[in-house]
C-alpha cells in the first residue's frame, strides 16, 4: 500500500517519514522550499485530517526513524569563492602565497644562469681553441710585436674560399648575439649619416642595420608635397632630440645648417661605399647587400655572372657592385695602400674590427681622418683590444696567435693608444667625441666616435 501512495503538497509528513532523513533532505528541498518544510513541521495536524495509518505499514524495516520534533535542517555552507561548486579550492594561506611568489625570482635566476652558461661556453669555445704551433709556422717569420706573438699581421685574412668565408660568417652569429656585438653594430650603423665610407667591411655584417631610405629614394625624387611633409617630420624629430624629449641627448642648442639639410641628421644615409681586400669576403657581403637594401633583389642577380677579380696592384681599386646610380658600391682594394677616391670627403667613415688585422693600424687611422669632413664628419669604430685587468690582458697575449690563425686579427692591441698616436701625428686635430667600453666585456670592446677639428679650431 505504501508503494501506491502518491505524494502531493497536501499529503501530511507523517505519511512519508523517510523524507525527514538528513541524507534525503537536499533532494526533497528541490521539490519543496525550506521555509515550507519548516511550516509543515511546526504545524499540528487538524482534527479534520484523516487518521494516520500505522507506521509499521508505511515504513520498511530499513527505513530511518523520523526526526524529533525539535529537528532543524542544517544551513548550507557559504563558499568564499564566486562559485559554490564542490570543486572550488580553498583560499591559499599566507605561507603558500609567500612560497608562490618566491618561485618567480627563482625561475628568473635559473634563466639568467642558463644564458650566462651559454655565453661563457660560446666564448671559451671560440676563443681558447688554439691550433698547434706547427700550423702557425707557414704564415710567416716572427717579427717584433708590441705583445708576444709568433706571426706578424699581414692585413689579409687567412686563406679563404667563398664557401669557407660563408661558414666563417655563419659561425659568428651565435657568439656576436650572446656577447651583444650585434647590438653594438646596430648602434654604430644608426649613427651613420650622409655619404658613408666603410673600411674593411668584411662580410658586410653591418649592412642590415643602416637606414637605406634616402639611398633608394633620394630626397630630390619626391614630389614637392612629399618633400614638405618629410621636411616637417625631420624638423620635429630634430627638435625632440635637441630638447631631450626623445631617446637622444638633450643639448638645448640651436639647429645647425648642416642638420637642416637632408643627410645631416644621424641615421640619414645618402650613399654607401665599402672597401675590402678579400674577394671571398666581398662575395658574402654582396649577397647580404642584395638582401639588405630594398629593391636590389629586382636589379641584382643572385649570383655574380663573372668571377670575382683579384688584386694585382695594391693601389688599384676594382668595383664589385655598383648600383642605384653609384649610390651603393662594393669595392675590392687595400685600404692601407689608399682609400677609394670616389669622393674627396665623406660625412661618416666607419670600421668594425679592422684595426686588429692590418699592418699599420695607426697609419690607417690617419688615412681615415684625412677623408672625413672636418668638424661635422665622424669616424665610428667598433674594435676589440686590451681590457681593464692585467690577467685578462695576459690571456689575450697567450691566445693571440691562435686567434689570429682562426680569425686573421690580433685582439691584444691597445686601441686607445693607437688613437692617441694618430692624434699626435695629426697635430692633435683628431679628438675623441665619445668612447664606450661595455662592462660585460671587461673593457676589451671599444666603441669610439672621433672627430677631426677644423683648421683654427682650438676647442
JSON list of C-alpha atoms in Angstrom, two decimals, residues 232-425:
[
{"chain": "A", "resi": 232, "resn": "UNK", "atom": "CA", "xyz": [58.37, 68.88, -41.27]},
{"chain": "A", "resi": 233, "resn": "UNK", "atom": "CA", "xyz": [58.82, 65.37, -39.88]},
{"chain": "A", "resi": 234, "resn": "UNK", "atom": "CA", "xyz": [62.61, 65.77, -39.85]},
{"chain": "A", "resi": 235, "resn": "UNK", "atom": "CA", "xyz": [62.43, 69.13, -38.08]},
{"chain": "A", "resi": 236, "resn": "UNK", "atom": "CA", "xyz": [60.09, 67.76, -35.42]},
{"chain": "A", "resi": 237, "resn": "UNK", "atom": "CA", "xyz": [62.47, 64.87, -34.78]},
{"chain": "A", "resi": 238, "resn": "UNK", "atom": "CA", "xyz": [65.48, 67.19, -34.57]},
{"chain": "A", "resi": 239, "resn": "UNK", "atom": "CA", "xyz": [63.69, 69.45, -32.08]},
{"chain": "A", "resi": 240, "resn": "UNK", "atom": "CA", "xyz": [62.75, 66.43, -29.95]},
{"chain": "A", "resi": 241, "resn": "UNK", "atom": "CA", "xyz": [66.40, 65.41, -29.78]},
{"chain": "A", "resi": 242, "resn": "UNK", "atom": "CA", "xyz": [67.54, 68.96, -29.01]},
{"chain": "A", "resi": 243, "resn": "UNK", "atom": "CA", "xyz": [65.02, 69.33, -26.19]},
{"chain": "A", "resi": 244, "resn": "UNK", "atom": "CA", "xyz": [65.87, 65.95, -24.74]},
{"chain": "A", "resi": 245, "resn": "UNK", "atom": "CA", "xyz": [62.33, 64.58, -25.04]},
{"chain": "A", "resi": 246, "resn": "UNK", "atom": "CA", "xyz": [63.42, 61.74, -27.30]},
{"chain": "A", "resi": 247, "resn": "UNK", "atom": "CA", "xyz": [65.85, 58.89, -26.74]},
{"chain": "A", "resi": 248, "resn": "UNK", "atom": "CA", "xyz": [68.66, 61.18, -27.82]},
{"chain": "A", "resi": 249, "resn": "UNK", "atom": "CA", "xyz": [70.61, 63.50, -25.57]},
{"chain": "A", "resi": 250, "resn": "UNK", "atom": "CA", "xyz": [69.10, 66.91, -24.93]},
{"chain": "A", "resi": 251, "resn": "UNK", "atom": "CA", "xyz": [71.64, 69.55, -25.98]},
{"chain": "A", "resi": 252, "resn": "UNK", "atom": "CA", "xyz": [69.43, 72.66, -25.75]},
{"chain": "A", "resi": 253, "resn": "UNK", "atom": "CA", "xyz": [71.39, 74.02, -28.73]},
{"chain": "A", "resi": 254, "resn": "UNK", "atom": "CA", "xyz": [70.11, 75.58, -31.93]},
{"chain": "A", "resi": 255, "resn": "UNK", "atom": "CA", "xyz": [69.51, 73.62, -35.11]},
{"chain": "A", "resi": 256, "resn": "UNK", "atom": "CA", "xyz": [72.58, 74.00, -37.31]},
{"chain": "A", "resi": 257, "resn": "UNK", "atom": "CA", "xyz": [72.58, 74.47, -41.07]},
{"chain": "A", "resi": 258, "resn": "UNK", "atom": "CA", "xyz": [74.11, 71.02, -41.53]},
{"chain": "A", "resi": 259, "resn": "UNK", "atom": "CA", "xyz": [71.27, 69.40, -39.61]},
{"chain": "A", "resi": 260, "resn": "UNK", "atom": "CA", "xyz": [68.66, 71.23, -41.67]},
{"chain": "A", "resi": 261, "resn": "UNK", "atom": "CA", "xyz": [69.81, 69.61, -44.90]},
{"chain": "A", "resi": 262, "resn": "UNK", "atom": "CA", "xyz": [68.84, 66.03, -45.67]},
{"chain": "A", "resi": 263, "resn": "UNK", "atom": "CA", "xyz": [71.66, 63.72, -44.68]},
{"chain": "A", "resi": 264, "resn": "UNK", "atom": "CA", "xyz": [72.83, 65.95, -41.84]},
{"chain": "A", "resi": 265, "resn": "UNK", "atom": "CA", "xyz": [70.99, 64.03, -39.13]},
{"chain": "A", "resi": 266, "resn": "UNK", "atom": "CA", "xyz": [72.13, 60.71, -37.70]},
{"chain": "A", "resi": 267, "resn": "UNK", "atom": "CA", "xyz": [70.55, 57.75, -39.45]},
{"chain": "A", "resi": 268, "resn": "UNK", "atom": "CA", "xyz": [70.11, 59.51, -42.81]},
{"chain": "A", "resi": 269, "resn": "UNK", "atom": "CA", "xyz": [72.44, 57.75, -45.25]},
{"chain": "A", "resi": 270, "resn": "UNK", "atom": "CA", "xyz": [72.67, 59.27, -48.74]},
{"chain": "A", "resi": 271, "resn": "UNK", "atom": "CA", "xyz": [75.25, 56.92, -50.29]},
{"chain": "A", "resi": 272, "resn": "UNK", "atom": "CA", "xyz": [77.23, 53.90, -49.20]},
{"chain": "A", "resi": 273, "resn": "UNK", "atom": "CA", "xyz": [80.71, 52.84, -50.31]},
{"chain": "A", "resi": 274, "resn": "UNK", "atom": "CA", "xyz": [82.54, 49.86, -48.82]},
{"chain": "A", "resi": 275, "resn": "UNK", "atom": "CA", "xyz": [86.04, 48.53, -49.49]},
{"chain": "A", "resi": 276, "resn": "UNK", "atom": "CA", "xyz": [87.71, 45.27, -48.50]},
{"chain": "A", "resi": 277, "resn": "UNK", "atom": "CA", "xyz": [90.86, 43.46, -49.53]},
{"chain": "A", "resi": 278, "resn": "UNK", "atom": "CA", "xyz": [89.36, 39.95, -49.74]},
{"chain": "A", "resi": 279, "resn": "UNK", "atom": "CA", "xyz": [87.24, 38.94, -52.75]},
{"chain": "A", "resi": 280, "resn": "UNK", "atom": "CA", "xyz": [85.93, 35.93, -50.81]},
{"chain": "A", "resi": 281, "resn": "UNK", "atom": "CA", "xyz": [84.63, 38.21, -48.06]},
{"chain": "A", "resi": 282, "resn": "UNK", "atom": "CA", "xyz": [83.07, 40.51, -50.64]},
{"chain": "A", "resi": 283, "resn": "UNK", "atom": "CA", "xyz": [81.20, 37.57, -52.16]},
{"chain": "A", "resi": 284, "resn": "UNK", "atom": "CA", "xyz": [79.35, 37.14, -48.87]},
{"chain": "A", "resi": 285, "resn": "UNK", "atom": "CA", "xyz": [78.94, 40.91, -48.47]},
{"chain": "A", "resi": 286, "resn": "UNK", "atom": "CA", "xyz": [77.39, 41.15, -51.95]},
{"chain": "A", "resi": 287, "resn": "UNK", "atom": "CA", "xyz": [74.66, 38.66, -51.07]},
{"chain": "A", "resi": 288, "resn": "UNK", "atom": "CA", "xyz": [73.97, 40.44, -47.79]},
{"chain": "A", "resi": 289, "resn": "UNK", "atom": "CA", "xyz": [73.82, 43.81, -49.55]},
{"chain": "A", "resi": 290, "resn": "UNK", "atom": "CA", "xyz": [71.31, 42.39, -52.02]},
{"chain": "A", "resi": 291, "resn": "UNK", "atom": "CA", "xyz": [69.07, 41.27, -49.14]},
{"chain": "A", "resi": 292, "resn": "UNK", "atom": "CA", "xyz": [69.50, 44.42, -47.03]},
{"chain": "A", "resi": 293, "resn": "UNK", "atom": "CA", "xyz": [68.89, 47.25, -49.49]},
{"chain": "A", "resi": 294, "resn": "UNK", "atom": "CA", "xyz": [65.23, 47.43, -50.58]},
{"chain": "A", "resi": 295, "resn": "UNK", "atom": "CA", "xyz": [64.83, 46.95, -54.31]},
{"chain": "A", "resi": 296, "resn": "UNK", "atom": "CA", "xyz": [68.26, 45.47, -55.05]},
{"chain": "A", "resi": 297, "resn": "UNK", "atom": "CA", "xyz": [66.84, 41.99, -55.43]},
{"chain": "A", "resi": 298, "resn": "UNK", "atom": "CA", "xyz": [64.99, 43.16, -58.52]},
{"chain": "A", "resi": 299, "resn": "UNK", "atom": "CA", "xyz": [68.02, 44.74, -60.20]},
{"chain": "A", "resi": 300, "resn": "UNK", "atom": "CA", "xyz": [70.85, 42.48, -59.00]},
{"chain": "A", "resi": 301, "resn": "UNK", "atom": "CA", "xyz": [71.28, 38.82, -59.87]},
{"chain": "A", "resi": 302, "resn": "UNK", "atom": "CA", "xyz": [71.54, 36.32, -57.05]},
{"chain": "A", "resi": 303, "resn": "UNK", "atom": "CA", "xyz": [74.95, 35.16, -58.25]},
{"chain": "A", "resi": 304, "resn": "UNK", "atom": "CA", "xyz": [77.64, 37.21, -59.90]},
{"chain": "A", "resi": 305, "resn": "UNK", "atom": "CA", "xyz": [78.00, 36.19, -63.54]},
{"chain": "A", "resi": 306, "resn": "UNK", "atom": "CA", "xyz": [81.71, 36.93, -63.89]},
{"chain": "A", "resi": 307, "resn": "UNK", "atom": "CA", "xyz": [84.32, 35.63, -61.42]},
{"chain": "A", "resi": 308, "resn": "UNK", "atom": "CA", "xyz": [85.47, 37.88, -58.64]},
{"chain": "A", "resi": 309, "resn": "UNK", "atom": "CA", "xyz": [88.57, 39.90, -59.53]},
{"chain": "A", "resi": 310, "resn": "UNK", "atom": "CA", "xyz": [91.96, 39.52, -57.92]},
{"chain": "A", "resi": 311, "resn": "UNK", "atom": "CA", "xyz": [94.20, 42.34, -56.82]},
{"chain": "A", "resi": 312, "resn": "UNK", "atom": "CA", "xyz": [97.36, 42.52, -58.86]},
{"chain": "A", "resi": 313, "resn": "UNK", "atom": "CA", "xyz": [98.33, 46.05, -57.83]},
{"chain": "A", "resi": 314, "resn": "UNK", "atom": "CA", "xyz": [97.89, 47.03, -54.16]},
{"chain": "A", "resi": 315, "resn": "UNK", "atom": "CA", "xyz": [96.98, 50.59, -55.15]},
{"chain": "A", "resi": 316, "resn": "UNK", "atom": "CA", "xyz": [94.19, 49.70, -57.55]},
{"chain": "A", "resi": 317, "resn": "UNK", "atom": "CA", "xyz": [90.50, 49.62, -56.63]},
{"chain": "A", "resi": 318, "resn": "UNK", "atom": "CA", "xyz": [88.21, 47.24, -58.54]},
{"chain": "A", "resi": 319, "resn": "UNK", "atom": "CA", "xyz": [84.41, 47.68, -58.36]},
{"chain": "A", "resi": 320, "resn": "UNK", "atom": "CA", "xyz": [82.45, 44.56, -57.41]},
{"chain": "A", "resi": 321, "resn": "UNK", "atom": "CA", "xyz": [78.98, 46.15, -57.06]},
{"chain": "A", "resi": 322, "resn": "UNK", "atom": "CA", "xyz": [77.81, 49.50, -58.43]},
{"chain": "A", "resi": 323, "resn": "UNK", "atom": "CA", "xyz": [74.06, 50.01, -58.16]},
{"chain": "A", "resi": 324, "resn": "UNK", "atom": "CA", "xyz": [71.42, 52.74, -57.83]},
{"chain": "A", "resi": 325, "resn": "UNK", "atom": "CA", "xyz": [73.36, 55.24, -59.96]},
{"chain": "A", "resi": 326, "resn": "UNK", "atom": "CA", "xyz": [76.53, 54.76, -57.94]},
{"chain": "A", "resi": 327, "resn": "UNK", "atom": "CA", "xyz": [74.90, 55.38, -54.57]},
{"chain": "A", "resi": 328, "resn": "UNK", "atom": "CA", "xyz": [75.75, 51.81, -53.49]},
{"chain": "A", "resi": 329, "resn": "UNK", "atom": "CA", "xyz": [79.24, 50.44, -54.18]},
{"chain": "A", "resi": 330, "resn": "UNK", "atom": "CA", "xyz": [81.33, 47.50, -53.07]},
{"chain": "A", "resi": 331, "resn": "UNK", "atom": "CA", "xyz": [85.00, 47.88, -53.95]},
{"chain": "A", "resi": 332, "resn": "UNK", "atom": "CA", "xyz": [87.93, 45.47, -53.87]},
{"chain": "A", "resi": 333, "resn": "UNK", "atom": "CA", "xyz": [91.02, 47.25, -52.66]},
{"chain": "A", "resi": 334, "resn": "UNK", "atom": "CA", "xyz": [93.70, 47.55, -50.00]},
{"chain": "A", "resi": 335, "resn": "UNK", "atom": "CA", "xyz": [92.72, 50.32, -47.59]},
{"chain": "A", "resi": 336, "resn": "UNK", "atom": "CA", "xyz": [96.28, 50.63, -46.30]},
{"chain": "A", "resi": 337, "resn": "UNK", "atom": "CA", "xyz": [97.57, 51.39, -49.77]},
{"chain": "A", "resi": 338, "resn": "UNK", "atom": "CA", "xyz": [94.91, 54.04, -50.30]},
{"chain": "A", "resi": 339, "resn": "UNK", "atom": "CA", "xyz": [91.23, 54.67, -49.72]},
{"chain": "A", "resi": 340, "resn": "UNK", "atom": "CA", "xyz": [88.88, 54.91, -52.72]},
{"chain": "A", "resi": 341, "resn": "UNK", "atom": "CA", "xyz": [88.71, 58.29, -54.46]},
{"chain": "A", "resi": 342, "resn": "UNK", "atom": "CA", "xyz": [85.04, 58.27, -55.39]},
{"chain": "A", "resi": 343, "resn": "UNK", "atom": "CA", "xyz": [84.52, 61.29, -53.15]},
{"chain": "A", "resi": 344, "resn": "UNK", "atom": "CA", "xyz": [87.03, 63.69, -51.73]},
{"chain": "A", "resi": 345, "resn": "UNK", "atom": "CA", "xyz": [85.39, 63.73, -48.29]},
{"chain": "A", "resi": 346, "resn": "UNK", "atom": "CA", "xyz": [82.82, 61.57, -46.51]},
{"chain": "A", "resi": 347, "resn": "UNK", "atom": "CA", "xyz": [80.40, 62.52, -43.75]},
{"chain": "A", "resi": 348, "resn": "UNK", "atom": "CA", "xyz": [80.94, 59.19, -41.95]},
{"chain": "A", "resi": 349, "resn": "UNK", "atom": "CA", "xyz": [83.88, 56.79, -42.05]},
{"chain": "A", "resi": 350, "resn": "UNK", "atom": "CA", "xyz": [83.06, 53.57, -40.24]},
{"chain": "A", "resi": 351, "resn": "UNK", "atom": "CA", "xyz": [85.08, 50.49, -39.39]},
{"chain": "A", "resi": 352, "resn": "UNK", "atom": "CA", "xyz": [84.38, 47.44, -37.24]},
{"chain": "A", "resi": 353, "resn": "UNK", "atom": "CA", "xyz": [87.13, 45.04, -36.15]},
{"chain": "A", "resi": 354, "resn": "UNK", "atom": "CA", "xyz": [89.55, 46.26, -38.78]},
{"chain": "A", "resi": 355, "resn": "UNK", "atom": "CA", "xyz": [92.40, 47.88, -36.86]},
{"chain": "A", "resi": 356, "resn": "UNK", "atom": "CA", "xyz": [93.27, 44.49, -35.41]},
{"chain": "A", "resi": 357, "resn": "UNK", "atom": "CA", "xyz": [94.08, 42.92, -38.78]},
{"chain": "A", "resi": 358, "resn": "UNK", "atom": "CA", "xyz": [96.23, 45.50, -40.60]},
{"chain": "A", "resi": 359, "resn": "UNK", "atom": "CA", "xyz": [99.97, 46.03, -40.56]},
{"chain": "A", "resi": 360, "resn": "UNK", "atom": "CA", "xyz": [99.88, 49.69, -39.58]},
{"chain": "A", "resi": 361, "resn": "UNK", "atom": "CA", "xyz": [96.66, 50.48, -37.68]},
{"chain": "A", "resi": 362, "resn": "UNK", "atom": "CA", "xyz": [97.82, 53.94, -36.64]},
{"chain": "A", "resi": 363, "resn": "UNK", "atom": "CA", "xyz": [98.62, 54.83, -40.24]},
{"chain": "A", "resi": 364, "resn": "UNK", "atom": "CA", "xyz": [95.18, 53.62, -41.33]},
{"chain": "A", "resi": 365, "resn": "UNK", "atom": "CA", "xyz": [93.56, 55.87, -38.72]},
{"chain": "A", "resi": 366, "resn": "UNK", "atom": "CA", "xyz": [95.47, 58.84, -40.15]},
{"chain": "A", "resi": 367, "resn": "UNK", "atom": "CA", "xyz": [94.23, 57.96, -43.67]},
{"chain": "A", "resi": 368, "resn": "UNK", "atom": "CA", "xyz": [90.61, 57.74, -42.46]},
{"chain": "A", "resi": 369, "resn": "UNK", "atom": "CA", "xyz": [90.94, 61.10, -40.71]},
{"chain": "A", "resi": 370, "resn": "UNK", "atom": "CA", "xyz": [92.09, 62.62, -43.99]},
{"chain": "A", "resi": 371, "resn": "UNK", "atom": "CA", "xyz": [88.92, 61.50, -45.78]},
{"chain": "A", "resi": 372, "resn": "UNK", "atom": "CA", "xyz": [86.27, 62.66, -43.29]},
{"chain": "A", "resi": 373, "resn": "UNK", "atom": "CA", "xyz": [84.64, 66.11, -43.37]},
{"chain": "A", "resi": 374, "resn": "UNK", "atom": "CA", "xyz": [86.34, 68.24, -40.68]},
{"chain": "A", "resi": 375, "resn": "UNK", "atom": "CA", "xyz": [84.09, 69.49, -37.92]},
{"chain": "A", "resi": 376, "resn": "UNK", "atom": "CA", "xyz": [80.79, 67.79, -38.75]},
{"chain": "A", "resi": 377, "resn": "UNK", "atom": "CA", "xyz": [82.13, 64.47, -40.02]},
{"chain": "A", "resi": 378, "resn": "UNK", "atom": "CA", "xyz": [82.61, 61.45, -37.76]},
{"chain": "A", "resi": 379, "resn": "UNK", "atom": "CA", "xyz": [84.83, 58.38, -37.60]},
{"chain": "A", "resi": 380, "resn": "UNK", "atom": "CA", "xyz": [82.96, 55.47, -35.95]},
{"chain": "A", "resi": 381, "resn": "UNK", "atom": "CA", "xyz": [84.94, 52.49, -34.69]},
{"chain": "A", "resi": 382, "resn": "UNK", "atom": "CA", "xyz": [83.97, 49.18, -33.12]},
{"chain": "A", "resi": 383, "resn": "UNK", "atom": "CA", "xyz": [87.15, 47.38, -32.07]},
{"chain": "A", "resi": 384, "resn": "UNK", "atom": "CA", "xyz": [88.48, 44.91, -29.55]},
{"chain": "A", "resi": 385, "resn": "UNK", "atom": "CA", "xyz": [91.79, 45.12, -27.71]},
{"chain": "A", "resi": 386, "resn": "UNK", "atom": "CA", "xyz": [93.36, 45.27, -24.30]},
{"chain": "A", "resi": 387, "resn": "UNK", "atom": "CA", "xyz": [90.99, 45.49, -21.34]},
{"chain": "A", "resi": 388, "resn": "UNK", "atom": "CA", "xyz": [90.96, 46.84, -17.78]},
{"chain": "A", "resi": 389, "resn": "UNK", "atom": "CA", "xyz": [92.53, 43.90, -15.93]},
{"chain": "A", "resi": 390, "resn": "UNK", "atom": "CA", "xyz": [96.02, 42.52, -16.22]},
{"chain": "A", "resi": 391, "resn": "UNK", "atom": "CA", "xyz": [95.03, 38.86, -16.02]},
{"chain": "A", "resi": 392, "resn": "UNK", "atom": "CA", "xyz": [92.64, 39.31, -18.95]},
{"chain": "A", "resi": 393, "resn": "UNK", "atom": "CA", "xyz": [95.36, 41.00, -20.99]},
{"chain": "A", "resi": 394, "resn": "UNK", "atom": "CA", "xyz": [97.65, 38.10, -20.14]},
{"chain": "A", "resi": 395, "resn": "UNK", "atom": "CA", "xyz": [95.12, 35.64, -21.56]},
{"chain": "A", "resi": 396, "resn": "UNK", "atom": "CA", "xyz": [94.76, 37.79, -24.67]},
{"chain": "A", "resi": 397, "resn": "UNK", "atom": "CA", "xyz": [98.54, 37.75, -25.19]},
{"chain": "A", "resi": 398, "resn": "UNK", "atom": "CA", "xyz": [98.70, 33.99, -24.62]},
{"chain": "A", "resi": 399, "resn": "UNK", "atom": "CA", "xyz": [95.98, 33.09, -27.10]},
{"chain": "A", "resi": 400, "resn": "UNK", "atom": "CA", "xyz": [96.58, 35.86, -29.64]},
{"chain": "A", "resi": 401, "resn": "UNK", "atom": "CA", "xyz": [98.47, 33.64, -32.15]},
{"chain": "A", "resi": 402, "resn": "UNK", "atom": "CA", "xyz": [95.67, 31.06, -32.20]},
{"chain": "A", "resi": 403, "resn": "UNK", "atom": "CA", "xyz": [93.04, 33.77, -32.59]},
{"chain": "A", "resi": 404, "resn": "UNK", "atom": "CA", "xyz": [94.99, 35.26, -35.48]},
{"chain": "A", "resi": 405, "resn": "UNK", "atom": "CA", "xyz": [95.15, 31.88, -37.17]},
{"chain": "A", "resi": 406, "resn": "UNK", "atom": "CA", "xyz": [91.39, 31.45, -36.92]},
{"chain": "A", "resi": 407, "resn": "UNK", "atom": "CA", "xyz": [90.10, 34.99, -37.46]},
{"chain": "A", "resi": 408, "resn": "UNK", "atom": "CA", "xyz": [93.02, 36.86, -39.01]},
{"chain": "A", "resi": 409, "resn": "UNK", "atom": "CA", "xyz": [93.29, 39.57, -36.34]},
{"chain": "A", "resi": 410, "resn": "UNK", "atom": "CA", "xyz": [95.30, 40.47, -33.26]},
{"chain": "A", "resi": 411, "resn": "UNK", "atom": "CA", "xyz": [92.95, 41.11, -30.39]},
{"chain": "A", "resi": 412, "resn": "UNK", "atom": "CA", "xyz": [95.57, 42.32, -27.91]},
{"chain": "A", "resi": 413, "resn": "UNK", "atom": "CA", "xyz": [96.27, 45.75, -29.41]},
{"chain": "A", "resi": 414, "resn": "UNK", "atom": "CA", "xyz": [95.86, 48.94, -27.42]},
{"chain": "A", "resi": 415, "resn": "UNK", "atom": "CA", "xyz": [93.10, 50.73, -29.36]},
{"chain": "A", "resi": 416, "resn": "UNK", "atom": "CA", "xyz": [93.07, 53.79, -27.14]},
{"chain": "A", "resi": 417, "resn": "UNK", "atom": "CA", "xyz": [96.84, 54.11, -27.52]},
{"chain": "A", "resi": 418, "resn": "UNK", "atom": "CA", "xyz": [96.54, 53.87, -31.31]},
{"chain": "A", "resi": 419, "resn": "UNK", "atom": "CA", "xyz": [94.03, 56.73, -31.33]},
{"chain": "A", "resi": 420, "resn": "UNK", "atom": "CA", "xyz": [96.30, 58.89, -29.20]},
{"chain": "A", "resi": 421, "resn": "UNK", "atom": "CA", "xyz": [99.23, 58.14, -31.51]},
{"chain": "A", "resi": 422, "resn": "UNK", "atom": "CA", "xyz": [97.22, 59.07, -34.60]},
{"chain": "A", "resi": 423, "resn": "UNK", "atom": "CA", "xyz": [96.07, 62.31, -32.94]},
{"chain": "A", "resi": 424, "resn": "UNK", "atom": "CA", "xyz": [99.67, 63.25, -32.16]},
{"chain": "A", "resi": 425, "resn": "UNK", "atom": "CA", "xyz": [100.64, 62.52, -35.77]}
]
